[in-house]
Short mmCIF file of C-alpha atoms and ligand atoms in Angstrom, two decimals:
data_model
loop_
_atom_site.label_atom_id
_atom_site.label_comp_id
_atom_site.label_asym_id
_atom_site.label_seq_id
_atom_site.Cartn_x
_atom_site.Cartn_y
_atom_site.Cartn_z
CA MET A 1478 111.16 96.94 112.86
CA ARG A 1479 108.30 95.11 111.18
CA ASN A 1480 109.27 91.80 109.54
CA VAL A 1481 111.64 90.00 111.92
CA LEU A 1482 113.49 86.91 111.22
CA ILE A 1483 114.08 84.97 114.42
CA THR A 1484 116.59 82.04 114.07
CA GLY A 1485 116.35 79.18 116.74
CA GLY A 1486 112.96 80.37 117.82
CA ALA A 1487 111.80 76.93 118.72
CA GLY A 1488 114.58 76.65 121.47
CA PHE A 1489 114.78 77.83 125.07
CA ILE A 1490 115.70 81.55 124.76
CA GLY A 1491 114.49 81.78 121.23
CA SER A 1492 110.84 80.64 122.10
CA ASN A 1493 110.60 82.90 125.05
CA PHE A 1494 111.70 85.70 122.87
CA VAL A 1495 109.01 84.86 120.20
CA ARG A 1496 106.54 84.98 122.81
CA TYR A 1497 107.76 88.31 124.43
CA LEU A 1498 107.98 89.97 120.82
CA LEU A 1499 104.51 89.19 119.62
CA ASP A 1500 103.27 90.41 122.94
CA VAL A 1501 105.27 93.78 123.22
CA ASP A 1502 104.43 95.08 119.68
CA PRO A 1503 101.20 94.47 117.91
CA HIS A 1504 102.70 95.52 114.63
CA ILE A 1505 105.84 93.05 114.58
CA ARG A 1506 105.50 89.77 112.01
CA VAL A 1507 107.88 87.01 113.08
CA VAL A 1508 109.43 84.50 110.72
CA ASN A 1509 110.96 81.70 112.94
CA LEU A 1510 113.64 79.62 111.22
CA ASP A 1511 114.57 76.49 113.15
CA LEU A 1512 116.16 73.19 112.22
CA LEU A 1513 114.32 71.52 115.19
CA THR A 1514 117.54 69.77 116.43
CA TYR A 1515 117.34 67.92 119.77
CA ALA A 1516 116.94 71.29 121.48
CA GLY A 1517 114.23 72.60 119.30
CA ASN A 1518 110.70 71.80 120.06
CA LEU A 1519 107.51 72.93 118.50
CA GLU A 1520 105.75 72.47 121.90
CA ASN A 1521 107.62 75.55 122.95
CA LEU A 1522 105.52 77.58 120.56
CA THR A 1523 102.08 76.78 121.73
CA ASP A 1524 99.89 79.41 123.06
CA LEU A 1525 101.61 82.19 121.25
CA PRO A 1526 99.76 85.62 121.51
CA ASP A 1527 98.27 86.44 118.28
CA ALA A 1528 99.74 83.50 116.57
CA ASP A 1529 98.63 84.65 112.99
CA ARG A 1530 101.62 87.03 113.22
CA HIS A 1531 104.14 83.90 113.46
CA THR A 1532 105.24 81.79 110.74
CA PHE A 1533 107.32 78.74 111.60
CA VAL A 1534 109.82 77.46 108.88
CA LYS A 1535 111.81 74.26 109.54
CA GLY A 1536 115.26 74.62 108.16
CA ASP A 1537 118.78 75.23 108.60
CA ILE A 1538 120.61 78.53 108.95
CA CYS A 1539 123.48 77.07 106.77
CA ASP A 1540 121.09 76.77 103.86
CA ARG A 1541 121.96 79.91 101.91
CA PRO A 1542 119.14 79.65 99.27
CA LEU A 1543 116.55 79.01 101.98
CA VAL A 1544 117.70 82.15 104.16
CA ASP A 1545 117.69 84.30 100.90
CA ARG A 1546 114.26 83.22 100.05
CA LEU A 1547 112.89 84.07 103.52
CA LEU A 1548 114.67 87.45 103.54
CA ARG A 1549 113.02 88.27 100.15
CA ASP A 1550 109.52 86.58 100.69
CA TYR A 1551 108.93 88.22 104.17
CA GLN A 1552 110.79 91.47 103.29
CA VAL A 1553 112.92 90.98 106.47
CA ASP A 1554 114.25 94.17 108.12
CA THR A 1555 115.48 92.70 111.35
CA ILE A 1556 117.32 89.50 112.04
CA VAL A 1557 117.55 88.20 115.60
CA HIS A 1558 119.92 85.33 115.65
CA PHE A 1559 119.71 82.73 118.46
CA ALA A 1560 120.26 79.51 116.56
CA ALA A 1561 123.24 77.73 117.77
CA GLU A 1562 124.57 74.51 119.27
CA THR A 1563 124.58 75.54 122.85
CA HIS A 1564 125.48 72.71 125.37
CA VAL A 1565 129.20 72.91 126.49
CA ASP A 1566 129.21 69.18 127.54
CA ARG A 1567 128.13 68.37 123.93
CA SER A 1568 130.79 70.63 122.58
CA ILE A 1569 133.47 68.74 124.40
CA LEU A 1570 132.38 65.28 123.10
CA GLY A 1571 131.50 66.37 119.46
CA PRO A 1572 132.85 69.92 118.50
CA GLU A 1573 132.36 69.70 114.81
CA GLN A 1574 128.54 70.37 114.95
CA PHE A 1575 129.32 73.63 116.95
CA VAL A 1576 131.74 74.88 114.40
CA ARG A 1577 129.28 74.07 111.47
CA THR A 1578 126.22 75.74 113.06
CA ASN A 1579 127.83 78.46 115.14
CA VAL A 1580 130.34 79.57 112.68
CA PHE A 1581 129.22 78.57 109.38
CA GLY A 1582 125.71 79.19 110.10
CA THR A 1583 126.25 82.79 111.28
CA PHE A 1584 128.37 83.39 108.39
CA THR A 1585 125.60 82.26 106.02
CA LEU A 1586 123.24 84.67 107.71
CA LEU A 1587 125.70 87.51 107.42
CA GLU A 1588 126.12 86.77 103.80
CA ALA A 1589 122.41 86.68 102.99
CA ALA A 1590 121.89 89.88 105.07
CA ARG A 1591 124.72 91.53 103.09
CA GLY A 1592 123.21 90.37 99.71
CA PHE A 1593 119.62 91.41 100.60
CA TRP A 1594 120.31 94.71 102.38
CA ILE A 1595 123.38 96.19 101.06
CA ASP A 1596 124.55 94.89 97.53
CA GLY A 1597 123.20 97.24 94.91
CA LYS A 1598 120.78 99.09 97.20
CA PRO A 1599 122.51 100.66 99.99
CA GLN A 1600 119.43 103.11 100.44
CA THR A 1601 117.53 100.24 101.85
CA MET A 1602 120.13 100.02 104.91
CA SER A 1603 118.23 102.44 107.11
CA GLY A 1604 116.16 100.72 109.65
CA VAL A 1605 117.55 97.20 109.23
CA ARG A 1606 119.38 95.36 111.91
CA PHE A 1607 121.35 92.11 112.46
CA HIS A 1608 121.20 91.32 116.00
CA HIS A 1609 123.24 88.61 117.24
CA ILE A 1610 122.81 86.55 120.53
CA SER A 1611 126.11 85.81 122.30
CA THR A 1612 127.41 84.59 125.78
CA ASP A 1613 129.58 85.59 128.65
CA GLU A 1614 131.52 82.32 127.95
CA VAL A 1615 133.50 84.13 125.05
CA TYR A 1616 135.51 86.02 127.91
CA GLY A 1617 136.88 82.81 129.54
CA SER A 1618 137.05 82.27 133.17
CA LEU A 1619 137.49 84.67 136.26
CA GLU A 1620 139.74 84.06 139.14
CA PRO A 1621 138.04 84.79 142.67
CA GLY A 1622 139.24 88.32 143.03
CA ASP A 1623 138.83 89.44 139.38
CA ALA A 1624 136.53 92.26 138.21
CA PRO A 1625 133.38 90.94 136.28
CA PHE A 1626 133.67 91.01 132.40
CA CYS A 1627 132.75 94.14 130.89
CA GLU A 1628 132.32 94.89 127.00
CA THR A 1629 136.14 95.49 126.48
CA THR A 1630 137.39 92.37 128.33
CA PRO A 1631 139.63 90.42 125.85
CA TYR A 1632 138.01 87.36 124.43
CA ALA A 1633 139.63 84.10 125.88
CA PRO A 1634 137.07 81.31 125.13
CA ASN A 1635 137.86 77.95 126.76
CA SER A 1636 135.48 75.42 125.43
CA PRO A 1637 134.73 74.53 121.93
CA TYR A 1638 131.25 76.06 122.26
CA ALA A 1639 132.72 79.34 123.65
CA ALA A 1640 135.28 79.39 120.92
CA SER A 1641 132.61 78.68 118.20
CA LYS A 1642 130.49 81.65 119.79
CA ALA A 1643 133.63 83.89 119.93
CA ALA A 1644 134.21 83.25 116.20
CA SER A 1645 130.55 84.12 115.30
CA ASP A 1646 130.96 87.24 117.15
CA HIS A 1647 134.14 88.21 115.36
CA LEU A 1648 132.42 87.56 111.88
CA VAL A 1649 129.48 89.79 112.89
CA ARG A 1650 131.81 92.58 114.01
CA ALA A 1651 133.85 92.15 110.79
CA TYR A 1652 130.61 92.44 108.72
CA ALA A 1653 129.93 95.76 110.43
CA HIS A 1654 133.38 97.06 109.99
CA THR A 1655 133.89 95.98 106.53
CA TYR A 1656 130.38 96.17 104.88
CA GLY A 1657 128.80 98.54 107.13
CA LEU A 1658 126.14 95.93 108.10
CA PRO A 1659 124.18 97.61 110.95
CA ILE A 1660 124.58 95.11 113.95
CA THR A 1661 124.25 94.85 117.65
CA ILE A 1662 125.53 92.08 119.96
CA THR A 1663 124.29 91.18 123.28
CA SER A 1664 126.41 88.90 125.44
CA CYS A 1665 124.44 87.26 128.12
CA SER A 1666 125.08 85.06 131.16
CA ASN A 1667 123.37 81.69 132.03
CA ASN A 1668 119.73 81.75 131.54
CA TYR A 1669 117.00 79.66 133.30
CA GLY A 1670 113.17 79.68 133.23
CA PRO A 1671 110.38 77.82 131.33
CA TYR A 1672 111.01 76.02 128.14
CA GLN A 1673 114.70 74.98 129.00
CA PHE A 1674 115.73 71.72 127.54
CA PRO A 1675 116.02 69.21 130.56
CA GLU A 1676 119.69 68.30 130.21
CA LYS A 1677 120.91 71.83 131.46
CA LEU A 1678 121.68 72.18 135.21
CA ILE A 1679 118.55 73.68 136.49
CA PRO A 1680 115.84 71.66 134.89
CA LEU A 1681 117.91 68.66 135.28
CA VAL A 1682 118.21 69.16 139.04
CA ILE A 1683 114.54 69.86 139.27
CA LEU A 1684 113.37 66.87 137.39
CA ASN A 1685 115.84 64.42 138.90
CA ALA A 1686 114.96 65.52 142.32
CA LEU A 1687 111.20 64.94 141.77
CA GLU A 1688 111.98 61.47 140.86
CA GLY A 1689 114.65 60.82 143.46
CA LYS A 1690 117.39 60.43 141.12
CA PRO A 1691 120.89 61.58 141.89
CA LEU A 1692 121.69 65.34 141.48
CA PRO A 1693 124.88 65.37 139.44
CA VAL A 1694 127.43 67.95 140.71
CA TYR A 1695 130.76 68.30 138.48
CA GLY A 1696 133.83 68.43 140.76
CA ASP A 1697 133.31 70.30 144.11
CA GLY A 1698 130.40 72.30 142.63
CA LEU A 1699 131.94 75.64 143.61
CA GLN A 1700 131.83 76.94 140.17
CA ILE A 1701 130.05 80.23 139.85
CA ARG A 1702 127.72 81.35 137.20
CA ASP A 1703 125.57 84.52 136.97
CA TRP A 1704 122.09 83.35 136.52
CA LEU A 1705 119.51 85.49 134.58
CA TYR A 1706 115.83 84.74 134.42
CA VAL A 1707 114.88 84.24 130.68
CA GLU A 1708 112.23 86.94 130.63
CA ASP A 1709 114.65 89.57 131.80
CA HIS A 1710 116.99 88.57 128.95
CA CYS A 1711 114.18 89.00 126.39
CA GLU A 1712 113.54 92.37 127.89
CA ALA A 1713 117.13 93.20 127.29
CA ILE A 1714 117.26 92.24 123.76
CA TRP A 1715 114.10 94.22 122.94
CA ARG A 1716 115.66 97.42 124.73
CA VAL A 1717 118.89 96.81 122.53
CA LEU A 1718 116.68 96.42 119.31
CA LYS A 1719 114.72 99.72 120.13
CA SER A 1720 117.33 101.82 121.64
CA GLY A 1721 120.75 100.11 121.30
CA LYS A 1722 123.54 101.99 119.38
CA ILE A 1723 124.37 100.31 115.89
CA GLY A 1724 127.66 98.60 116.12
CA GLU A 1725 127.68 98.13 119.90
CA ASN A 1726 128.05 95.22 122.26
CA TYR A 1727 126.15 95.06 125.47
CA ASN A 1728 126.70 92.83 128.38
CA ILE A 1729 123.57 91.19 129.95
CA GLY A 1730 123.64 89.54 133.48
CA GLY A 1731 121.55 88.68 136.50
CA ASP A 1732 123.65 90.36 139.01
CA THR A 1733 123.67 87.37 141.26
CA GLN A 1734 126.54 85.05 141.18
CA PRO A 1735 126.00 81.73 143.39
CA THR A 1736 128.03 78.57 143.29
CA ASN A 1737 126.39 75.78 141.69
CA LEU A 1738 125.94 74.08 145.03
CA GLU A 1739 124.13 77.20 146.26
CA VAL A 1740 121.78 77.03 143.35
CA ILE A 1741 121.12 73.35 143.92
CA ASP A 1742 120.59 73.83 147.71
CA THR A 1743 118.07 76.66 146.90
CA LEU A 1744 116.09 74.40 144.51
CA CYS A 1745 116.16 71.61 146.89
CA SER A 1746 114.75 73.83 149.67
CA ILE A 1747 111.98 75.21 147.42
CA LEU A 1748 111.13 71.49 146.44
CA ASP A 1749 111.07 70.36 150.09
CA GLU A 1750 108.53 73.25 150.67
CA ARG A 1751 106.41 72.44 147.49
CA LEU A 1752 106.54 68.66 148.00
CA ARG A 1753 106.29 68.23 151.77
CA ASP A 1754 104.94 64.68 151.49
CA SER A 1755 107.46 63.42 149.05
CA GLU A 1756 109.54 60.44 150.12
CA HIS A 1757 112.54 62.27 148.73
CA VAL A 1758 112.62 64.99 151.29
CA PRO A 1759 115.23 66.50 151.96
CA HIS A 1760 116.06 66.46 148.32
CA ILE A 1761 119.70 67.92 149.04
CA ASP A 1762 120.49 64.40 150.15
CA LEU A 1763 120.20 63.35 146.43
CA VAL A 1764 123.47 65.43 145.51
CA GLN A 1765 126.14 63.29 144.11
CA HIS A 1766 129.70 64.57 143.11
CA ILE A 1767 130.76 63.15 139.89
CA PRO A 1768 134.08 63.74 137.80
CA ASP A 1769 134.41 67.29 136.83
CA ARG A 1770 133.96 68.65 133.24
CA GLN A 1771 137.16 68.80 131.13
CA GLY A 1772 138.49 72.46 131.29
CA HIS A 1773 135.46 73.62 133.40
CA ASP A 1774 135.35 77.37 133.64
CA ARG A 1775 135.53 78.28 137.27
CA ARG A 1776 133.60 81.71 137.32
CA TYR A 1777 131.54 83.92 135.25
CA ALA A 1778 130.38 87.34 136.34
CA MET A 1779 128.89 90.11 134.07
CA ASP A 1780 129.32 94.04 134.70
CA ILE A 1781 125.91 95.28 133.20
CA SER A 1782 126.65 99.02 134.00
CA LYS A 1783 126.69 99.89 130.22
CA ILE A 1784 123.08 98.55 129.51
CA ARG A 1785 121.98 99.86 132.89
CA GLU A 1786 123.21 103.31 132.33
CA GLN A 1787 122.71 103.63 128.54
CA LEU A 1788 119.35 101.81 128.01
CA GLY A 1789 117.88 101.65 131.65
CA TRP A 1790 117.77 98.01 131.69
CA GLN A 1791 118.55 95.83 134.80
CA PRO A 1792 117.16 92.37 135.85
CA LYS A 1793 113.83 92.45 137.61
CA GLU A 1794 113.82 88.78 138.87
CA LYS A 1795 115.66 87.75 142.11
CA LEU A 1796 117.07 84.44 141.83
CA ASP A 1797 115.09 83.09 144.62
CA SER A 1798 111.72 84.07 142.99
CA GLY A 1799 112.89 83.08 139.56
CA LEU A 1800 113.85 79.60 140.78
CA ARG A 1801 110.30 79.53 142.32
CA LYS A 1802 108.65 80.33 139.11
CA THR A 1803 110.71 77.93 137.05
CA ILE A 1804 110.07 75.06 139.52
CA ASP A 1805 106.40 75.79 139.42
CA TRP A 1806 106.47 75.90 135.59
CA TYR A 1807 108.17 72.36 135.44
CA LEU A 1808 105.69 70.92 138.01
CA ASP A 1809 102.71 72.31 135.82
CA HIS A 1810 103.94 70.86 132.70
CA PRO A 1811 104.56 67.15 132.99
CA GLU A 1812 103.48 66.55 129.12
CA TRP A 1813 106.10 69.02 127.83
CA VAL A 1814 108.75 67.24 130.01
CA ALA A 1815 107.88 63.83 128.71
CA THR A 1816 107.82 65.21 125.22
CA ALA A 1817 111.28 66.81 125.56
CA ARG A 1818 112.75 63.70 127.02
CA GLN A 1819 111.32 61.34 124.54
CA GLN A 1820 112.28 63.41 121.49
CA GLY A 1821 115.56 64.86 120.96
CA ASP A 1822 118.23 62.26 122.01
CA TYR A 1823 117.72 62.89 125.59
CA GLN A 1824 118.19 59.34 126.77
CA ARG A 1825 121.21 58.77 124.63
CA TRP A 1826 122.78 61.96 125.92
CA MET A 1827 122.06 60.86 129.50
CA GLY A 1828 123.86 57.56 129.11
CA GLN A 1829 126.80 59.15 127.15
CA ASN A 1830 127.42 62.05 129.87
CA TYR A 1831 126.53 60.31 133.16
CA THR A 1832 126.33 56.76 132.96
CA ASN A 1833 129.77 56.43 131.04
CA ARG A 1834 131.17 59.27 132.74
CA LYS A 1835 134.33 57.67 133.97
CA ASP A 1836 135.00 56.62 130.54
CA ILE A 1837 135.08 60.15 128.97
CA GLN A 1838 137.52 61.49 131.58
P1 LIG B 2952 118.85 75.94 122.67
O1 LIG B 2952 119.87 74.95 122.49
O2 LIG B 2952 117.70 75.81 123.67
O3 LIG B 2952 118.11 76.22 121.23
C1 LIG B 2952 118.92 76.42 120.08
C2 LIG B 2952 117.82 76.19 118.93
O4 LIG B 2952 118.52 76.44 117.59
C3 LIG B 2952 117.11 75.14 118.86
O5 LIG B 2952 115.65 75.25 118.73
C4 LIG B 2952 117.65 74.44 117.64
O6 LIG B 2952 116.72 73.54 116.89
C5 LIG B 2952 117.99 75.61 116.86
N1 LIG B 2952 119.11 75.10 115.96
C6 LIG B 2952 120.32 74.60 115.98
N2 LIG B 2952 120.92 74.39 114.98
C7 LIG B 2952 120.21 75.02 113.99
C8 LIG B 2952 120.49 75.32 112.60
N3 LIG B 2952 121.67 74.79 112.03
N4 LIG B 2952 119.51 75.96 111.97
C9 LIG B 2952 118.33 76.37 112.46
N5 LIG B 2952 118.09 76.26 113.62
C10 LIG B 2952 119.12 75.54 114.49
O7 LIG B 2952 119.62 77.35 123.27
P2 LIG B 2952 119.22 78.39 124.00
O8 LIG B 2952 119.72 78.00 125.44
O9 LIG B 2952 117.91 78.92 123.77
O10 LIG B 2952 120.33 79.56 123.40
C11 LIG B 2952 119.84 80.45 122.23
C12 LIG B 2952 121.09 81.38 121.92
O11 LIG B 2952 121.49 82.10 123.24
C13 LIG B 2952 122.39 80.84 121.51
O12 LIG B 2952 122.89 81.56 120.52
C14 LIG B 2952 123.40 80.77 122.76
O13 LIG B 2952 124.69 80.63 122.39
C15 LIG B 2952 122.80 81.89 123.44
N6 LIG B 2952 122.88 81.97 125.04
C16 LIG B 2952 122.47 81.07 125.57
C17 LIG B 2952 122.52 81.14 127.13
C18 LIG B 2952 121.91 80.02 128.04
O14 LIG B 2952 122.20 80.17 129.19
N7 LIG B 2952 121.09 79.30 127.60
C19 LIG B 2952 123.36 82.27 127.73
C20 LIG B 2952 123.81 83.11 126.81
C21 LIG B 2952 123.67 83.17 125.35
P1 LIG B 2953 125.07 74.32 132.05
O1 LIG B 2953 123.66 74.51 132.44
O2 LIG B 2953 125.48 73.29 131.21
O3 LIG B 2953 125.67 75.74 131.61
P2 LIG B 2953 127.11 76.41 131.31
O4 LIG B 2953 128.13 75.15 131.39
O5 LIG B 2953 127.18 76.90 129.91
O6 LIG B 2953 127.62 77.24 132.44
O7 LIG B 2953 125.83 74.14 133.44
C1 LIG B 2953 125.88 75.22 134.58
C2 LIG B 2953 126.84 74.86 135.66
O8 LIG B 2953 126.45 73.60 136.21
C3 LIG B 2953 128.09 74.44 134.90
O9 LIG B 2953 129.21 75.09 136.07
C4 LIG B 2953 128.27 73.01 134.89
C5 LIG B 2953 127.53 72.54 136.03
N1 LIG B 2953 126.79 71.35 135.97
C6 LIG B 2953 126.98 70.20 136.75
O10 LIG B 2953 127.49 70.46 137.93
N2 LIG B 2953 126.11 69.06 136.55
C7 LIG B 2953 125.46 68.86 135.53
O11 LIG B 2953 124.93 67.62 135.52
C8 LIG B 2953 125.38 69.95 134.53
C9 LIG B 2953 124.52 69.76 133.32
C10 LIG B 2953 125.98 71.05 134.78
#
């Protein structure tokens, strides 16, 4: 692994991974292809370690000539594919963009990789890899007593986002089976940590609480997610790139499954401690239940025994310490927060999803 194309590397997990990769291996050069949609932010890429080994290219993964050129010009041997539309609520209000980016975009990258690595020169196939980043949401929703998702759990995506990710996973698998493209897939649970766009649950709650705004809880708030600190996710991807078996899928999760209300309660308690003099203490009083998300998945949980046993990975961060780090990061980066909220369609989205919420039920 020398020349790595990272797609979506200006987003939340992608930018954390770019930083991780430059740090972990001094020989790797990164080309970062990102369209800078509302979720992409160049401010996520400041202070990169050894930034000379990072090249940013603003562009679309659906642009085949551009992807072809990047593979050729940078002699790419590894693709790590993060770029996607990622917000379930946005997929409910506007699914088309999810199909375009997540399905057609992944298809375009696969075709370009096939063209560059396989066609006419199969000898170049050794040492190349297409690594696809997927999600636990492709497996659907668990009932209270159900066993956690494992790699062989049948796909049952419920939201347009999950369905578009499932479709992209199937394409990746098919390119391995049909054309022999060397692939790996990781399916991960909900991430949190630095640089997450402030419309997702954890940063939204932190920032609203700071300002004394309502903390919006969909429905009864008893939905369960399997939260993972983003650096743990980066390390898991690195392990799979280094030692994962070609053609395999690995589930990644945080081994912790609180309800949304428990997460919000923990965040509020930490904020109460950190900001003792705030007029908004106790922050938990800001919780406001609002109409539920359509088709809201009730419970996700990941069985991570495969990656633990085969690659020796497990999450290092506990939920409480990870949330503390995350709160501290948002408290320490008010300029980043202001930029993210100014750019990127944030205000329009807040109006559409919250102010007008009754209209969309
Ligand atoms: P994000 O929304 O923060 O970032 C997505 C990035 O992709 C942005 O920088 C955006 O500009 C870029 N992008 C979007 N469309 C593009 C296009 N057509 N061409 C090029 N770039 C484009 O997302 P994230 O939370 O960092 O998620 C990254 C990946 O991880 C996604 O594939 C997502 O499905 C997966 N994932 C996310 C989570 C999570 O909790 N956030 C959990 C599991 C899996
Ligand atoms: P989110 O961060 O959007 O991730 P996902 O839907 O992909 O799991 O939401 C996490 C959980 O928080 C999910 O159950 C929906 C819930 N949620 C709220 O209750 N209120 C909110 O304002 C948001 C954004 C999410």
